[in-house]
Short mmCIF file of C-alpha atoms in Angstrom, two decimals:
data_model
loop_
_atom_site.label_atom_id
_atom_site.label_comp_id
_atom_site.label_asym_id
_atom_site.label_seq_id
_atom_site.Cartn_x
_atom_site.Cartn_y
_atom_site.Cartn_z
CA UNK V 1 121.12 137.18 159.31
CA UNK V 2 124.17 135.48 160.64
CA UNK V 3 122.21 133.03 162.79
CA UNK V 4 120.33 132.08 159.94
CA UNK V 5 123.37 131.49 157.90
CA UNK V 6 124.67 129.78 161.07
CA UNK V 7 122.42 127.31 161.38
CA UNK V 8 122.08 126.97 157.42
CA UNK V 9 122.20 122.97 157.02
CA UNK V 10 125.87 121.30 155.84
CA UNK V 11 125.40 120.04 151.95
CA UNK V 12 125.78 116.18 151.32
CA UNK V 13 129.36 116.66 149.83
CA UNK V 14 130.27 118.86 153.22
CA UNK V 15 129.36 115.77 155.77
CA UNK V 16 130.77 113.27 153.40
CA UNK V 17 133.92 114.51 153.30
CA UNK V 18 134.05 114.97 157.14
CA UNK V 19 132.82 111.34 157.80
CA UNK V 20 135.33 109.78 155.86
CA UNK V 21 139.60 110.10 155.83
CA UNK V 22 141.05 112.68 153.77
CA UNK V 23 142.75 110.61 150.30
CA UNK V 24 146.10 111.68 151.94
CA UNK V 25 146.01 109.83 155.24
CA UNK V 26 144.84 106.82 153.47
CA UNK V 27 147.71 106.85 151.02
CA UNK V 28 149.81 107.24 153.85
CA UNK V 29 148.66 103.98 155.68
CA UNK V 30 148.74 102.25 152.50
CA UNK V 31 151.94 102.74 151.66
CA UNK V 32 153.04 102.55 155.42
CA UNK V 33 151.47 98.85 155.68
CA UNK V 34 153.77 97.73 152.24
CA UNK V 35 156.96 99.11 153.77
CA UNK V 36 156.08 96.75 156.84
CA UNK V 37 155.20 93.90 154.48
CA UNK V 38 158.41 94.29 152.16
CA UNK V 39 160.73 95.53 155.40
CA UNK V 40 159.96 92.56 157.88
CA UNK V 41 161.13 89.70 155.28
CA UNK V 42 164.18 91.79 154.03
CA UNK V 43 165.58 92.29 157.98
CA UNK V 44 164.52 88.77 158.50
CA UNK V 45 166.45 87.86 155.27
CA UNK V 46 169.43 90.01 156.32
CA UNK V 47 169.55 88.43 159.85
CA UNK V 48 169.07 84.68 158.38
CA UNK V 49 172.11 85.56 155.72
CA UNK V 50 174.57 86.76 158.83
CA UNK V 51 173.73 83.66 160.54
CA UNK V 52 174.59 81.33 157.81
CA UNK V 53 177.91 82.78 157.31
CA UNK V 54 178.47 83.19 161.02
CA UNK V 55 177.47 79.48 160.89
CA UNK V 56 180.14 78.60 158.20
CA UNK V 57 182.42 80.88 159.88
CA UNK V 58 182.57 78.62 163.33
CA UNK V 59 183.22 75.55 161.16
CA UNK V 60 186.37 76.66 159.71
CA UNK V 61 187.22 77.91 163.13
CA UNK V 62 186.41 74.31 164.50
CA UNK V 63 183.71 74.70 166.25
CA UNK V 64 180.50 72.64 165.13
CA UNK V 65 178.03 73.21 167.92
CA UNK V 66 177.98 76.76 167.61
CA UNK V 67 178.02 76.12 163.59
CA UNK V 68 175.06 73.86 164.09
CA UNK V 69 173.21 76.48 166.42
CA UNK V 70 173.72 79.21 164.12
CA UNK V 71 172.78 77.71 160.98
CA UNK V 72 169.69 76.11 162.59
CA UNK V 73 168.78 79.66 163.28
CA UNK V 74 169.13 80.74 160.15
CA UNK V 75 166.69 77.82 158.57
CA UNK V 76 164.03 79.11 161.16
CA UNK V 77 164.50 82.78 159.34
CA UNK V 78 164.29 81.38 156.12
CA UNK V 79 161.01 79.42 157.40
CA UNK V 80 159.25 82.41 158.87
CA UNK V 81 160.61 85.38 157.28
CA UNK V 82 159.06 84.43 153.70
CA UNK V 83 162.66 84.99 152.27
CA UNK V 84 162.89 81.60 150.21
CA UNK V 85 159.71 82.67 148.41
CA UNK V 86 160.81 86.30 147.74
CA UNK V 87 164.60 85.15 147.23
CA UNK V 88 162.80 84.43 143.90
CA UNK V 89 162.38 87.19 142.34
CA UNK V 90 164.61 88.22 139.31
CA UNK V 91 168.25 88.29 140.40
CA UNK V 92 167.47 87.07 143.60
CA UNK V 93 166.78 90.03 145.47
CA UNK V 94 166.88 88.23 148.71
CA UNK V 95 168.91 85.87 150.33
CA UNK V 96 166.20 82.76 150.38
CA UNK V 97 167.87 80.56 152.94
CA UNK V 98 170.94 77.83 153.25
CA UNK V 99 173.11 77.04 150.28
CA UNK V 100 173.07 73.83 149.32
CA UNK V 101 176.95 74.00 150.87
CA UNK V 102 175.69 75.15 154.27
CA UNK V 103 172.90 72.32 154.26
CA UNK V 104 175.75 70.09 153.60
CA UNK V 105 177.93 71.91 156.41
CA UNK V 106 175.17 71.67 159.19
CA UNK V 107 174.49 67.91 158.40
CA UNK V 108 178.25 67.19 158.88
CA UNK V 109 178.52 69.40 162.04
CA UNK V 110 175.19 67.87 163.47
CA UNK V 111 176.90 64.50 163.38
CA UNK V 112 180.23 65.87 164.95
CA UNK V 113 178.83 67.45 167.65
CA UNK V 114 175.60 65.72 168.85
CA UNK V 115 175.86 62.62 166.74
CA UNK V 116 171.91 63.39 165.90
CA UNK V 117 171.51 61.09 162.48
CA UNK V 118 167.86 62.45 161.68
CA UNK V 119 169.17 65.72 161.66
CA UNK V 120 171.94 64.72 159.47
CA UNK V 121 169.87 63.08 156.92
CA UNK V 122 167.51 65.88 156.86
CA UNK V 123 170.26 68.74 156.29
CA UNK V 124 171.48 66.10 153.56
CA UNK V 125 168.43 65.95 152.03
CA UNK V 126 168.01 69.73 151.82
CA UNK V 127 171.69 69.67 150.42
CA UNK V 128 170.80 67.27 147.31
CA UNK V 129 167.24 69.05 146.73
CA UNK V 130 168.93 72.19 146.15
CA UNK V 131 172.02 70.65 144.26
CA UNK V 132 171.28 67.08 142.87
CA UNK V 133 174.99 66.62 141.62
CA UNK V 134 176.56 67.79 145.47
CA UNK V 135 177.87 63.96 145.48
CA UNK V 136 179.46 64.70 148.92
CA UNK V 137 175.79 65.03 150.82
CA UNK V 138 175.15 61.85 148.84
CA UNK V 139 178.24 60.45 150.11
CA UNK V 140 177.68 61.17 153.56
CA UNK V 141 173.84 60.32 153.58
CA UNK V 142 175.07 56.61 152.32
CA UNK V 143 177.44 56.53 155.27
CA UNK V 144 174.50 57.15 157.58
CA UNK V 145 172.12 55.04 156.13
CA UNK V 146 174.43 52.12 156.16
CA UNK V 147 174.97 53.36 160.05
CA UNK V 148 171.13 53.04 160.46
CA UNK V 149 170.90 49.53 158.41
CA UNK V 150 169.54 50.84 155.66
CA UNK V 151 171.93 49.25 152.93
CA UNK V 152 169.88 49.36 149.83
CA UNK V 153 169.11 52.90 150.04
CA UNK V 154 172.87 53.63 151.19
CA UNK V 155 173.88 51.55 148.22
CA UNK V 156 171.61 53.82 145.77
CA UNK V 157 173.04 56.72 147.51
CA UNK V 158 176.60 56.05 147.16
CA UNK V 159 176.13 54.89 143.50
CA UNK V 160 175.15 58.34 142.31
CA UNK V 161 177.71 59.80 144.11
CA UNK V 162 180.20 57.51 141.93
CA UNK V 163 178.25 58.13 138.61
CA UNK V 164 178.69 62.26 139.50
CA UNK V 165 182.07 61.57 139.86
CA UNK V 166 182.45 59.92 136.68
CA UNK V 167 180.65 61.68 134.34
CA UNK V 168 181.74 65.26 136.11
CA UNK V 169 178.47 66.47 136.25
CA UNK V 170 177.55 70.13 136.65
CA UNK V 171 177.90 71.64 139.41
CA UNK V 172 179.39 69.18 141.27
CA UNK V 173 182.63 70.20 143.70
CA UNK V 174 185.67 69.03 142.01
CA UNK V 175 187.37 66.62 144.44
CA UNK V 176 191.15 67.60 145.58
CA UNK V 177 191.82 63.53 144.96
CA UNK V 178 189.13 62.02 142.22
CA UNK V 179 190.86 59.07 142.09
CA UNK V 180 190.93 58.18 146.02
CA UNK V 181 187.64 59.52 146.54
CA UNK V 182 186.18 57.25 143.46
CA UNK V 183 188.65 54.41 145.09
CA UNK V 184 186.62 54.65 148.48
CA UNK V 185 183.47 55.07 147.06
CA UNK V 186 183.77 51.76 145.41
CA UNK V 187 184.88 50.21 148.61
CA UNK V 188 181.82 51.52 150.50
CA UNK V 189 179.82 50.06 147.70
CA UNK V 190 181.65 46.59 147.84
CA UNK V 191 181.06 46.59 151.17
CA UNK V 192 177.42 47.35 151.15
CA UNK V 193 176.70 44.83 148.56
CA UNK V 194 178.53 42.42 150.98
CA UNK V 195 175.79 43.10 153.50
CA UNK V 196 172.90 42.24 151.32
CA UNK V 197 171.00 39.27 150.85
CA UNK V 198 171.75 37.26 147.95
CA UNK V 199 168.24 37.54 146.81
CA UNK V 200 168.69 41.26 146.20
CA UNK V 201 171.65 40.01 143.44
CA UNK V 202 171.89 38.09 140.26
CA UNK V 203 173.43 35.16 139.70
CA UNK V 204 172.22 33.94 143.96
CA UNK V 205 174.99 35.70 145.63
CA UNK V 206 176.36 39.55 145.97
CA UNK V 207 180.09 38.70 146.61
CA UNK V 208 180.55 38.87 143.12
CA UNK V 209 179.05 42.09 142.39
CA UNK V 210 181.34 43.29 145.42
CA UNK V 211 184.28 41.70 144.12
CA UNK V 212 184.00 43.95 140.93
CA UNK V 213 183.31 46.79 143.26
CA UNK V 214 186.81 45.82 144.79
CA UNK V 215 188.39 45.66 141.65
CA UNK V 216 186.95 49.10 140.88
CA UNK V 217 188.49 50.68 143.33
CA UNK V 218 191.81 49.22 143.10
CA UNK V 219 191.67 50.45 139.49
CA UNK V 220 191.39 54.07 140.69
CA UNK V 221 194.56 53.71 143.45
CA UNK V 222 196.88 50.71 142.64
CA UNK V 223 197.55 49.04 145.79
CA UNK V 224 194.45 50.33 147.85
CA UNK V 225 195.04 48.62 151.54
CA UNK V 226 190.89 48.34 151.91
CA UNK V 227 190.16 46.86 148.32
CA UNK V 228 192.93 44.32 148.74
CA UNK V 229 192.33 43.33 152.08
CA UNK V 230 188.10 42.75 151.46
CA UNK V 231 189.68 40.42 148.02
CA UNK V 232 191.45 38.35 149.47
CA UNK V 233 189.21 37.89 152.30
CA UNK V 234 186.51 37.17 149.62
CA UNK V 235 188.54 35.12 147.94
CA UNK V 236 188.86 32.86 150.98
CA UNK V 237 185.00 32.61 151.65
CA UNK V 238 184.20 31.84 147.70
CA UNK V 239 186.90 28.73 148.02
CA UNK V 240 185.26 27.22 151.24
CA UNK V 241 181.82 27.75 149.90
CA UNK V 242 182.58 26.17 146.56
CA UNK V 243 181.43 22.69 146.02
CA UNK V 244 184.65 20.22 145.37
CA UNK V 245 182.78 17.41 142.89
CA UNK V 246 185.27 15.21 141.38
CA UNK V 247 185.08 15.38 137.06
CA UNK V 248 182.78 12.20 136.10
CA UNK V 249 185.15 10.03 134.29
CA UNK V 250 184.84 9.78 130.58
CA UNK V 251 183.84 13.63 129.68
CA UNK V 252 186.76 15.78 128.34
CA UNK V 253 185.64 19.10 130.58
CA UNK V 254 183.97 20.27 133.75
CA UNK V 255 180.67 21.89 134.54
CA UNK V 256 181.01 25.68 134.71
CA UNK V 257 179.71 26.59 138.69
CA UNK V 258 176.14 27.39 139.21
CA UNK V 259 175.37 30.99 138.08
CA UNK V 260 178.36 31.77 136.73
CA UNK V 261 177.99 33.51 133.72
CA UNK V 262 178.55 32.39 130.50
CA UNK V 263 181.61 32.79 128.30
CA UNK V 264 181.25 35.18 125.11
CA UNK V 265 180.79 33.41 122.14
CA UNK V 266 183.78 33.66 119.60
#
């Protein structure tokens, strides 16, 4: 009787459950595979955080290479860790990679320690994409650009970063100086406009349009050395490139110059 009941065949349900993983040990590897999913990013995340303010840390300690090698690291975490996409959830869980600050940080370190423009302009870039009103990474990027002969787009940059300034956008860093940092920012732009050709200005010439950009800045710092300096020397050019014509005799007046604008009417 017992080797009968031995050899008795296994039921369906008996085999099944032997052929396939208890419920238990599958919840276990489920939920085991989601801590690794959810884990990885947030050590990553962690790791990429540290850097950045290890990065920021070596600036104020004046030292930009190790700055810039740090908070290069820290982009590659944000890049491969997945933290920028899951820095997204509600309250911002995670950190999801450089401030616009730090981008702004590394592109000025970059160009004190390895003088690398590209790298610059890209950490620039990143700076204004994540704060649009950060007028010093516009400020900067103009300075490059002009570096790399690129004076229309410099001029475009350093523009906005004088209409932040002046209508005190949000979010925008509150300069220590407004008035000497609008001052400069007008010379730069004077400047620029001196470099362009005329065809790019009304009227047939751009030393007019940089004049005013002169006389902007003086108007923010009485007496600025720059602004007076690039007047006067455009004031010399304009009086050897005028035309001296004599007044024909009989008419009570002269011809206003070519392209000058026209008075207001009374």
């Amino acid at each position: 009787g017992r080797h009968e009941m031995a050899n008795k065949p296994r039921s369906n349900k008996q085999s099944k459950r032997r052929a396939s993983p208890p419920a238990s040990a599958l919840r276990r590897h489920v939920v085991a595979s989601l801590l690794v999913a959810v884990s990885l990013p947030a050590a990553l995340s962690l790791c990429g955080s540290r850097l950045e303010r290890s990065g920021l840390l070596a600036l104020e300690q004046g030292e930009p290479a190790t700055a810039v090698a740090q908070l290069t690291r820290a982009r590659q975490f944000a890049a491969y860790s997945g933290a920028a996409l899951l820095g997204r959830l509600p309250g911002g869980l995670l950190w999801s990679g450089l401030s616009p600050n730090s981008e702004y940080a590394a592109g000025r370190a970059v160009l004190e320690s390895r003088g690398e423009v590209l790298a610059a302009i890209d950490h620039f870039d990143a700076a204004i994409r994540g704060n649009p009103n950060l007028w010093p990474a516009h400020a900067n990027l103009a300075a490059v650009q002009a570096g790399l002969g690129d004076v229309m787009a410099a001029l475009e940059a350093c523009q906005r970063a004088i209409d932040i300034l002046v209508i005190r956008a949000d979010d925008a860093p509150a300069p220590a100086d407004p008035g000497q940092v609008l001052s400069d920012l007008h010379l730069m732009a004077g400047q620029l406009l001196e470099r362009l050709p005329a065809s790019r200005c009304s009227g047939g010439s751009c030393l007019p349009h940089a004049a005013d950009a002169y006389q902007r800045a003086l108007a923010n710092v009485a007496g600025h050395e720059g602004a007076s300096a690039a007047l006067e020397r455009l004031a010399e050019l304009q009086q050897e490139a005028a035309p001296h014509h004599p007044a024909p005799a009989g008419e009570g007046g002269t011809a206003d110059a070519a392209g000058a604008p026209a008075a207001p009417a009374a």
